XYZ file of C-alpha atoms in Angstrom:
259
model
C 0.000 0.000 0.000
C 1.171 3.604 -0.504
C 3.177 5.778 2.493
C 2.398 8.778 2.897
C 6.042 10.962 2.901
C 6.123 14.400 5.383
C 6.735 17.629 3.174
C 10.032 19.396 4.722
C 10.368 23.510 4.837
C 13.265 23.263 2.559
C 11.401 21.549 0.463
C 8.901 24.629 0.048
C 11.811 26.731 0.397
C 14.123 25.863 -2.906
C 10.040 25.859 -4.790
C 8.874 23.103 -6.779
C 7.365 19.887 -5.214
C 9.915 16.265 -5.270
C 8.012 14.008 -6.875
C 7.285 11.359 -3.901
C 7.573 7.490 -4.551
C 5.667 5.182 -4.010
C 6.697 2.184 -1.209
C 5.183 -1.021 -1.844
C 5.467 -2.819 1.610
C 5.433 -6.786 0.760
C 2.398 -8.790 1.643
C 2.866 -11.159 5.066
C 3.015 -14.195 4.790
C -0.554 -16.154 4.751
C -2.187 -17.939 7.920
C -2.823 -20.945 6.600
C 1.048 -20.943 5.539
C 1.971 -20.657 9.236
C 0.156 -23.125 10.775
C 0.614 -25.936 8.024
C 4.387 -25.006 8.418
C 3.908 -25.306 12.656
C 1.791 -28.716 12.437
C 4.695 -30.258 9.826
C 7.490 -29.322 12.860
C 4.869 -30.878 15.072
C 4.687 -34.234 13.374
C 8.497 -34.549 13.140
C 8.860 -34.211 16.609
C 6.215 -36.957 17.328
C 7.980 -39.184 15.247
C 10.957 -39.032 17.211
C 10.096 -39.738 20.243
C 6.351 -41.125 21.924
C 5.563 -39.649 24.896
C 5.407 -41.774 27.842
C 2.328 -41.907 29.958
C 2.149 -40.614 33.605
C 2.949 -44.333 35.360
C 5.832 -44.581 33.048
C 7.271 -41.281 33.885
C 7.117 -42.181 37.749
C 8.523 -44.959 37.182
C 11.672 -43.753 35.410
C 12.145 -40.569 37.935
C 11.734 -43.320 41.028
C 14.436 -45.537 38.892
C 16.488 -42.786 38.789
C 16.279 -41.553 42.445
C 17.010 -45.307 43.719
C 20.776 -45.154 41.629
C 21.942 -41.374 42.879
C 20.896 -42.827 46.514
C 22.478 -46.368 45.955
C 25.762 -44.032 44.787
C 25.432 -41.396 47.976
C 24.981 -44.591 50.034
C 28.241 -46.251 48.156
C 30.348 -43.190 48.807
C 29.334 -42.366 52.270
C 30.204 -45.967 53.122
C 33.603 -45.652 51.527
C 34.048 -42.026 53.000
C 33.372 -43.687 56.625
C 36.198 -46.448 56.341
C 38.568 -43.768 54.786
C 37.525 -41.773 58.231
C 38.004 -44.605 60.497
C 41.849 -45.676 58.990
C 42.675 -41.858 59.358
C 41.621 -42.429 63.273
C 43.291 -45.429 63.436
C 46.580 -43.790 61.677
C 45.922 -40.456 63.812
C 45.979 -42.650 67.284
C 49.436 -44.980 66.136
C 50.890 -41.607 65.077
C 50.029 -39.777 68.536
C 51.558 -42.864 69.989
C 54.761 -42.658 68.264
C 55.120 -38.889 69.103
C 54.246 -39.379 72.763
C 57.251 -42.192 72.407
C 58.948 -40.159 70.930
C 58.863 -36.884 73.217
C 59.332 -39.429 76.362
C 62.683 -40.552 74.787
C 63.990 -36.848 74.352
C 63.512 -36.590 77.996
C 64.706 -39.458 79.239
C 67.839 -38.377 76.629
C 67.851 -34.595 77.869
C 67.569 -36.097 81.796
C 70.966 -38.351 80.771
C 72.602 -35.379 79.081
C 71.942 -32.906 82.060
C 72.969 -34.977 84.620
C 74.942 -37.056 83.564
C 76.780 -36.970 80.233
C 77.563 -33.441 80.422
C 81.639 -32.749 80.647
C 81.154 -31.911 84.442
C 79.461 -35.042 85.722
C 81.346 -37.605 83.407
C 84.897 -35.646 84.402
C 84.053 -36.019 88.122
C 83.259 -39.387 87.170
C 86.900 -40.158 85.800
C 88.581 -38.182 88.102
C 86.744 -40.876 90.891
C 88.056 -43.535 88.832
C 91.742 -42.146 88.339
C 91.703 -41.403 92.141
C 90.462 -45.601 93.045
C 93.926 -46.176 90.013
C 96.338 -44.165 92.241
C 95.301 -44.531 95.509
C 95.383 -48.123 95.010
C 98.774 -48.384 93.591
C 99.842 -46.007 96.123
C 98.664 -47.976 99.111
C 100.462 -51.285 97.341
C 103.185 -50.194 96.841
C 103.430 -48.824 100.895
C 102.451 -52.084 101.545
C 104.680 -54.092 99.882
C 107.754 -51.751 100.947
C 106.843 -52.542 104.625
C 106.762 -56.108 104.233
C 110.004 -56.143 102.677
C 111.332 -54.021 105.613
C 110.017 -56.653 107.987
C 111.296 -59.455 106.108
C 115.144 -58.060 106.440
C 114.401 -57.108 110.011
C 113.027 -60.493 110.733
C 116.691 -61.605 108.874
C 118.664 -59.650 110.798
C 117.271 -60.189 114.377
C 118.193 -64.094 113.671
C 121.413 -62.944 113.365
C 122.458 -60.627 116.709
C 122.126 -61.426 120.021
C 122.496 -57.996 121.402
C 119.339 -57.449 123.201
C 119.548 -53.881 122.163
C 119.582 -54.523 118.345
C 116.780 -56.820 118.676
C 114.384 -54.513 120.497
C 115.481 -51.875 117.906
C 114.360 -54.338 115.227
C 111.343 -55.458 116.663
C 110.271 -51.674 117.195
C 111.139 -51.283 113.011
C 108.797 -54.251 112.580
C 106.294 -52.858 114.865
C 106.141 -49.697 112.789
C 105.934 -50.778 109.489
C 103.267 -53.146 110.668
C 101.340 -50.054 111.415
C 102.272 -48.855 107.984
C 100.639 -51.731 105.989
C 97.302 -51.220 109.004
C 97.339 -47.626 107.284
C 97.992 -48.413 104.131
C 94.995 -50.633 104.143
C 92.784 -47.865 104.492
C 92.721 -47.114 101.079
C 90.214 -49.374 100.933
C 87.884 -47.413 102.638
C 88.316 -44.620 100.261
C 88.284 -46.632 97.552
C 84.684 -48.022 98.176
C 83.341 -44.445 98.341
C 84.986 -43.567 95.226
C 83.323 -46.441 93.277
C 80.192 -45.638 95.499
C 79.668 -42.439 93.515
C 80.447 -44.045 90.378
C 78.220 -46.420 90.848
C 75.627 -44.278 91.237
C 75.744 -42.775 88.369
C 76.239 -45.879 86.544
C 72.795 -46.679 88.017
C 71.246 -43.298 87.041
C 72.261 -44.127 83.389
C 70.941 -47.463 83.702
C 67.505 -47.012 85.145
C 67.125 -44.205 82.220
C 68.298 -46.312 79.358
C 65.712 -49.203 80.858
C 62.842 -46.673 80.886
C 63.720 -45.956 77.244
C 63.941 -49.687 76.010
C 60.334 -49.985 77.740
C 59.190 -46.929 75.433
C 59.844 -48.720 73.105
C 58.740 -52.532 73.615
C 61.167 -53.479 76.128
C 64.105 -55.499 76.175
C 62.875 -58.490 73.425
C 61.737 -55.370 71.334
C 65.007 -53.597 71.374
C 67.068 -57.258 71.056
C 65.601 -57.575 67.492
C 67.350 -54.941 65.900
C 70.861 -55.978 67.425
C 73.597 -56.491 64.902
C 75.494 -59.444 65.114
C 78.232 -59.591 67.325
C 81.496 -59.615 65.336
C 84.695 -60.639 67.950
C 87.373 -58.169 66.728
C 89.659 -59.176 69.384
C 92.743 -61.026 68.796
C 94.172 -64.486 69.845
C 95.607 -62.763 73.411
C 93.045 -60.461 74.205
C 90.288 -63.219 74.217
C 92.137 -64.803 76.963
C 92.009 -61.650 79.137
C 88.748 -62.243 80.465
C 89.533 -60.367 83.909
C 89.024 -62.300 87.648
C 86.024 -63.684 87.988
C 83.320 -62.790 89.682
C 80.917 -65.449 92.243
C 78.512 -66.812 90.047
C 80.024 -66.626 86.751
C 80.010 -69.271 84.264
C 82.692 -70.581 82.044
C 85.940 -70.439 84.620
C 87.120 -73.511 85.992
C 86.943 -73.543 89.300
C 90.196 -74.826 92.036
C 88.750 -77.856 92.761
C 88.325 -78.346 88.769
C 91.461 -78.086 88.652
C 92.738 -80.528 91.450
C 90.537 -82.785 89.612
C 93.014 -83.005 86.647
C 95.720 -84.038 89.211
C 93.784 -86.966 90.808
């Protein structure tokens, strides 16, 4: 159908009318096109698929619902084991850091009191005093006895009555000598006293760490072998023995060979 154009100023202006044109707007398309084209797209999609029925429907949605909660159910079940090994590994792993901390104290206890270079150097120098003193008190004793022996020797010899008491008062004294020389013994068992009390410290520390850990049979498992390094003569310096040691031959073991 014809448009109907608006007449500008300019237009009147310049004079003379434009000639206007005429605008043919095309013709929409028909009804009956539409719908026939609407019911063809219809058709195709009813061929492709049939649509199921309300029971049907239900059916596949319940179907459906059962396998996602069969699934949840599946992972939530594998979730919870995971959950209990992590408690399980949490607990064994608190138990090897409480182990663990007990040792460094037991280790830090040992260190403080007793491997540090004051204790172990008092220690030594208890040792090196039981060494000397000893020898010491030997060697006193053995030089009295030998004066004794020559003053027994000579008062067999002179029958001045004077000499002998003069030799009998030498023996007298170095009698006394050896009494004092014996002393040492005294000493001596206070020395190792102390010693032995830290020796004990160490000990009941290095038990209480070897029951940390499983005890004795525990800690014996992961002993190396024992490889003698020792040669032909040192094997045979097994020290004295002590009373109820086993492997020494006894005296009357060996008066047995002789009967």
């Amino acid at each position: 159908m014809a448009v109907h154009r608006k007449r500008f100023r300019v237009e009147d202006i310049v004079g003379g009318e434009m000639p206007i044109p005429d605008v043919v707007e095309e013709a929409p398309p028909m009804h009956s096109e539409i719908m026939a084209e609407l019911r063809a797209i219809r058709a195709q999609m009813a061929k492709g698929a049939a649509p199921l029925s309300g029971s049907a429907a239900m059916a596949a949605i319940d179907a459906s619902t059962a396998h996602e909660l069969a699934e949840a159910r599946t992972m939530l079940e594998t979730y919870r084991a995971q959950i209990e090994q992590c408690e399980k590994l949490k607990v064994e792993l608190d138990l090897i850091h409480d182990a663990i901390d007990r040792t460094k104290r037991e280790i830090a206890t040992l260190h403080g009191k007793s491997f540090d270079g004051g204790e172990m150097a008092k220690v030594n120098g208890e040792l090196g005093a039981v060494v000397g003193g000893t020898e010491q008190a030997t060697q006193q004793i053995l030089e009295a006895a030998e004066s004794i022996d020559q003053a027994a020797s000579a008062m067999s010899k002179v029958d001045s009555a004077d000499q002998q008491k003069r030799l009998a008062d030498d023996i007298q004294e170095r009698v006394i000598s050896i009494f004092e020389a014996c002393n040492f013994q005294d000493l001596t068992g206070q020395r190792i006293s102390k010693v032995m009390t830290t020796m004990k410290f160490i000990e009941q520390h290095i038990n209480a760490m070897m029951d940390i850990w499983g005890g004795v049979d525990a800690i014996k498992a992961h002993v190396p072998a024992h490889v003698d390094n020792r040669s032909d003569d040192e094997k045979l310096l097994n020290g004295p023995k002590l009373a109820g040691d086993v492997g020494h031959a006894s005296q009357d073991d060996i008066d047995a060979l002789f009967d």
